PDB file of C-alpha atoms in Angstrom:
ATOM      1  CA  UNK Y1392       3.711  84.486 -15.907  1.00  0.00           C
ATOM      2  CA  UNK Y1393       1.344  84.107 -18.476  1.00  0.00           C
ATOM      3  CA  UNK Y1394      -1.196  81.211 -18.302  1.00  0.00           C
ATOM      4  CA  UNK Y1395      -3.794  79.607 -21.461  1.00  0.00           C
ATOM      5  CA  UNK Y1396      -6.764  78.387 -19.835  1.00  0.00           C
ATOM      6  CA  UNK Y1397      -8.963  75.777 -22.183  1.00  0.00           C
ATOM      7  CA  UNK Y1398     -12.464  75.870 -20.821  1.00  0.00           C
ATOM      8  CA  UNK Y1399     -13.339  72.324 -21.918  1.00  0.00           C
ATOM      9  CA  UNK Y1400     -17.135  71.316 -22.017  1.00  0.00           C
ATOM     10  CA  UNK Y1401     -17.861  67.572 -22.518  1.00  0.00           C
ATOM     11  CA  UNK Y1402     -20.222  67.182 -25.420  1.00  0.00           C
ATOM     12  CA  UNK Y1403     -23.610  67.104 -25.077  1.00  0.00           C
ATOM     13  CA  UNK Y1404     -23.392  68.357 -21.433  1.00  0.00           C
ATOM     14  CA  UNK Y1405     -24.763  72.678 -20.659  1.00  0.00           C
ATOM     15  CA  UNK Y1406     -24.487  74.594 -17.326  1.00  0.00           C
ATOM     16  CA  UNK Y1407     -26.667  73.123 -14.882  1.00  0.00           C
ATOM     17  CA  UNK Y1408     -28.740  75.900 -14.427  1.00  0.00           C
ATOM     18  CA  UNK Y1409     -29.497  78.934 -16.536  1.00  0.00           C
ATOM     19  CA  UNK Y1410     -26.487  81.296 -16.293  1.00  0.00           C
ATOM     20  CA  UNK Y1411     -24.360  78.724 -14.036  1.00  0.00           C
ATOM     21  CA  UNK Y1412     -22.011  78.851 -17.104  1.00  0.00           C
ATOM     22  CA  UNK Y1413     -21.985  82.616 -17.781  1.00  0.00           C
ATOM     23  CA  UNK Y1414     -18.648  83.847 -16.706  1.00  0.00           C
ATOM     24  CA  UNK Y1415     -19.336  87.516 -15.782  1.00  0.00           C
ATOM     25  CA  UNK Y1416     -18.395  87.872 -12.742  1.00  0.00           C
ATOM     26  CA  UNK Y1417     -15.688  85.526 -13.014  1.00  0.00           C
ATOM     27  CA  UNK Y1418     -14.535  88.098 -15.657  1.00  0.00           C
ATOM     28  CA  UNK Y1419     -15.032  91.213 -13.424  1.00  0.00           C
ATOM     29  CA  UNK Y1420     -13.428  89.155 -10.417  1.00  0.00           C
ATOM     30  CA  UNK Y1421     -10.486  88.582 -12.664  1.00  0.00           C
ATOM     31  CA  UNK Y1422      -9.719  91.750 -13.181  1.00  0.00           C
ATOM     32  CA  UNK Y1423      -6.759  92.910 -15.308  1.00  0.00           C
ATOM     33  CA  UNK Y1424      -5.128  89.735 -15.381  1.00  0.00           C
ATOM     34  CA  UNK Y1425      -7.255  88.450 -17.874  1.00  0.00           C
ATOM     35  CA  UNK Y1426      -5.600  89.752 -21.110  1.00  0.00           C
ATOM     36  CA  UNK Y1427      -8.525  88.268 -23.598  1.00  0.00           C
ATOM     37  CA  UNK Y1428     -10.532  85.447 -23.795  1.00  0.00           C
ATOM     38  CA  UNK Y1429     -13.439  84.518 -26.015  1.00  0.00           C
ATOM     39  CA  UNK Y1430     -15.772  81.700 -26.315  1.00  0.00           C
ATOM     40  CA  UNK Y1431     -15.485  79.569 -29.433  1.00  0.00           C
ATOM     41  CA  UNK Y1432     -17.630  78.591 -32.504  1.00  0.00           C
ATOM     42  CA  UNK Y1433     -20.024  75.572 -32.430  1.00  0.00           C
ATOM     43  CA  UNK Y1434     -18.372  72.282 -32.138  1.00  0.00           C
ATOM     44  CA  UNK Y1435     -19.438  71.483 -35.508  1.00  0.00           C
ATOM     45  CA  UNK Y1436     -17.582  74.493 -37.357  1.00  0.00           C
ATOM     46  CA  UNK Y1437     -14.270  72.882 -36.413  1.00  0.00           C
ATOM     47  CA  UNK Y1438     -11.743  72.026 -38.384  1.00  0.00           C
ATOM     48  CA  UNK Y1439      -8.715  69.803 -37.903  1.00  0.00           C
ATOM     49  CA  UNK Y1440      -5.368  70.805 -40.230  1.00  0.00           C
ATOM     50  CA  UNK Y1441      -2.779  68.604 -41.113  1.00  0.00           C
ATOM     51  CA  UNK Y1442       0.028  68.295 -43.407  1.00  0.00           C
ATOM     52  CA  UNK Y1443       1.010  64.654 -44.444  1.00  0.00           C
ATOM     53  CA  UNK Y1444       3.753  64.472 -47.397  1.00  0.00           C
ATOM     54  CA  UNK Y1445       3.051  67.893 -48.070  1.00  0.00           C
ATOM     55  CA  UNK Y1446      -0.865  67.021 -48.731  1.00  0.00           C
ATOM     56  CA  UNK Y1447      -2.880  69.156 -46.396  1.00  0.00           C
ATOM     57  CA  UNK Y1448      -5.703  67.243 -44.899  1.00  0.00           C
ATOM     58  CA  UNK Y1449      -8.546  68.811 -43.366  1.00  0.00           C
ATOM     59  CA  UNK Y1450     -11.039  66.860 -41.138  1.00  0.00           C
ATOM     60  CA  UNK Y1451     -14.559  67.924 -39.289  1.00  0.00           C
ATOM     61  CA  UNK Y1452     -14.672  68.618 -36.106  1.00  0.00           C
ATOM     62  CA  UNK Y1453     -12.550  68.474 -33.432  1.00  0.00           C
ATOM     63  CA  UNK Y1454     -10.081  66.906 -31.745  1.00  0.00           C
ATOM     64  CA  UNK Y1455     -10.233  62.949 -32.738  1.00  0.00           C
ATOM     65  CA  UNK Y1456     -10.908  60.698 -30.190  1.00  0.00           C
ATOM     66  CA  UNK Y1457     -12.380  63.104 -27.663  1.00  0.00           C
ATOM     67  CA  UNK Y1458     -15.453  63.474 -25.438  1.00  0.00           C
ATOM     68  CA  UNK Y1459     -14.682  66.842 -24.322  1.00  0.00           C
ATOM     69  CA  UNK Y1460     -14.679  70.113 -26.905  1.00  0.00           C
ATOM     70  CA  UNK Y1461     -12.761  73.213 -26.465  1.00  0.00           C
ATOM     71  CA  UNK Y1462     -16.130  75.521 -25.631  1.00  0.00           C
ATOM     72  CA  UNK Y1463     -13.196  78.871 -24.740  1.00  0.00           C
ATOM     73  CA  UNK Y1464     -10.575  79.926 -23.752  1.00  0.00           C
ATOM     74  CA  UNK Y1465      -8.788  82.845 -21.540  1.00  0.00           C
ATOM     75  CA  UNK Y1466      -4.637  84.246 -21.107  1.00  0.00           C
ATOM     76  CA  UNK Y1467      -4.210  84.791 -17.653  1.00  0.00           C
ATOM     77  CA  UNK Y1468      -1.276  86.704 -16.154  1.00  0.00           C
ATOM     78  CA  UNK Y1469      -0.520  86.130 -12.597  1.00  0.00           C
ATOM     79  CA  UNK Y1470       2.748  85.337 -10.184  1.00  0.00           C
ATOM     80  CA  UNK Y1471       2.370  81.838 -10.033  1.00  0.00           C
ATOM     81  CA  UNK Y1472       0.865  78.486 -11.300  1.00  0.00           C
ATOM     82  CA  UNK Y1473      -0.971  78.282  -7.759  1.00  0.00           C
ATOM     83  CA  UNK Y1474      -2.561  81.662  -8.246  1.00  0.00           C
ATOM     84  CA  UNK Y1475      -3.820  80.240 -11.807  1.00  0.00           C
ATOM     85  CA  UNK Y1476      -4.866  77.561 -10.343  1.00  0.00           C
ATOM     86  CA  UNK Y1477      -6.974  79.231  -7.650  1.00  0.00           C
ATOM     87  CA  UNK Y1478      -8.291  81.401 -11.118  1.00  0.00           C
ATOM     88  CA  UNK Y1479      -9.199  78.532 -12.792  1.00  0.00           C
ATOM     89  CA  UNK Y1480     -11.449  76.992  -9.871  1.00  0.00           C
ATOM     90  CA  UNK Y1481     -13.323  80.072  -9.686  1.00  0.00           C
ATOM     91  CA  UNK Y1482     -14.266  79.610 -13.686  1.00  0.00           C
ATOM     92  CA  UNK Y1483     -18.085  78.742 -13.930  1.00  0.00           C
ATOM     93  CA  UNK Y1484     -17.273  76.088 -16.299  1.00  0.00           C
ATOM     94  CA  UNK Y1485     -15.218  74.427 -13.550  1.00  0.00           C
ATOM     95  CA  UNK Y1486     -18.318  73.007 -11.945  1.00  0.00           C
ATOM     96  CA  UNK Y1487     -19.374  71.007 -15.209  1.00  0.00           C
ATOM     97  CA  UNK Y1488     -16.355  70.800 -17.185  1.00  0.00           C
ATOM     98  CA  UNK Y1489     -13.115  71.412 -16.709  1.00  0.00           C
ATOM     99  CA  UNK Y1490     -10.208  74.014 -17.200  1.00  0.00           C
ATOM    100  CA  UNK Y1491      -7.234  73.347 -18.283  1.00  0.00           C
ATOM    101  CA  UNK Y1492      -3.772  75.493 -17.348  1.00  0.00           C
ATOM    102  CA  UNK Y1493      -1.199  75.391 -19.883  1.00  0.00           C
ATOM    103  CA  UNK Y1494       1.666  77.815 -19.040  1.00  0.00           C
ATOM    104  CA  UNK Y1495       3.422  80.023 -22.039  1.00  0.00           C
ATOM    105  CA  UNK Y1496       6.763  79.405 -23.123  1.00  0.00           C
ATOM    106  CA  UNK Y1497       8.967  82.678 -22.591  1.00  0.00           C
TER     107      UNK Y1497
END
């Protein structure tokens, strides 16, 4: 099974302490079934796309409405949702944000 994890940072909040958010070992620990993963741009590079009456709109930023920002994200293959789970609670970020588990559609 093949997992998206969103590492979600709420904005205007870093890792606690230098390197508490630096996901080395997590990455080493994780082995080969971490297929990729990559941290993403600044918060204020984003760009929201939408297509209203076939007018594309584009807005800054992200997500409307939100206190949390998409900071990365990882693809995770494993045997079960518990086993991602158990991944996602060893993620740095876990301690001062939060991970999210979305599960891919065969």
């Amino acid at each position: 099974m093949k997992f998206l994890f969103l590492i979600q940072v709420p904005e205007g909040v870093h890792a606690p302490a230098p390197g508490a958010g630096d996901p080395t070992v997590w990455v080493e620990e994780t082995g080969s079934r971490r297929l990729i993963g990559n941290q993403t741009g600044d918060w204020s590079t984003a760009r929201t796309v939408t297509v209203l009456d076939g007018r594309t709109l584009v807005t800054d930023g992200p997500f409307a409405e939100t206190k949390d920002a998409i900071a990365g994200f990882d693809v995770i293959e494993c045997g079960s949702v518990e086993e991602a789970v158990e991944i996602a609670a060893k993620h740095p970020v876990a301690t001062f944000g939060a991970v999210e588990i979305r599960p891919f559609v065969d």
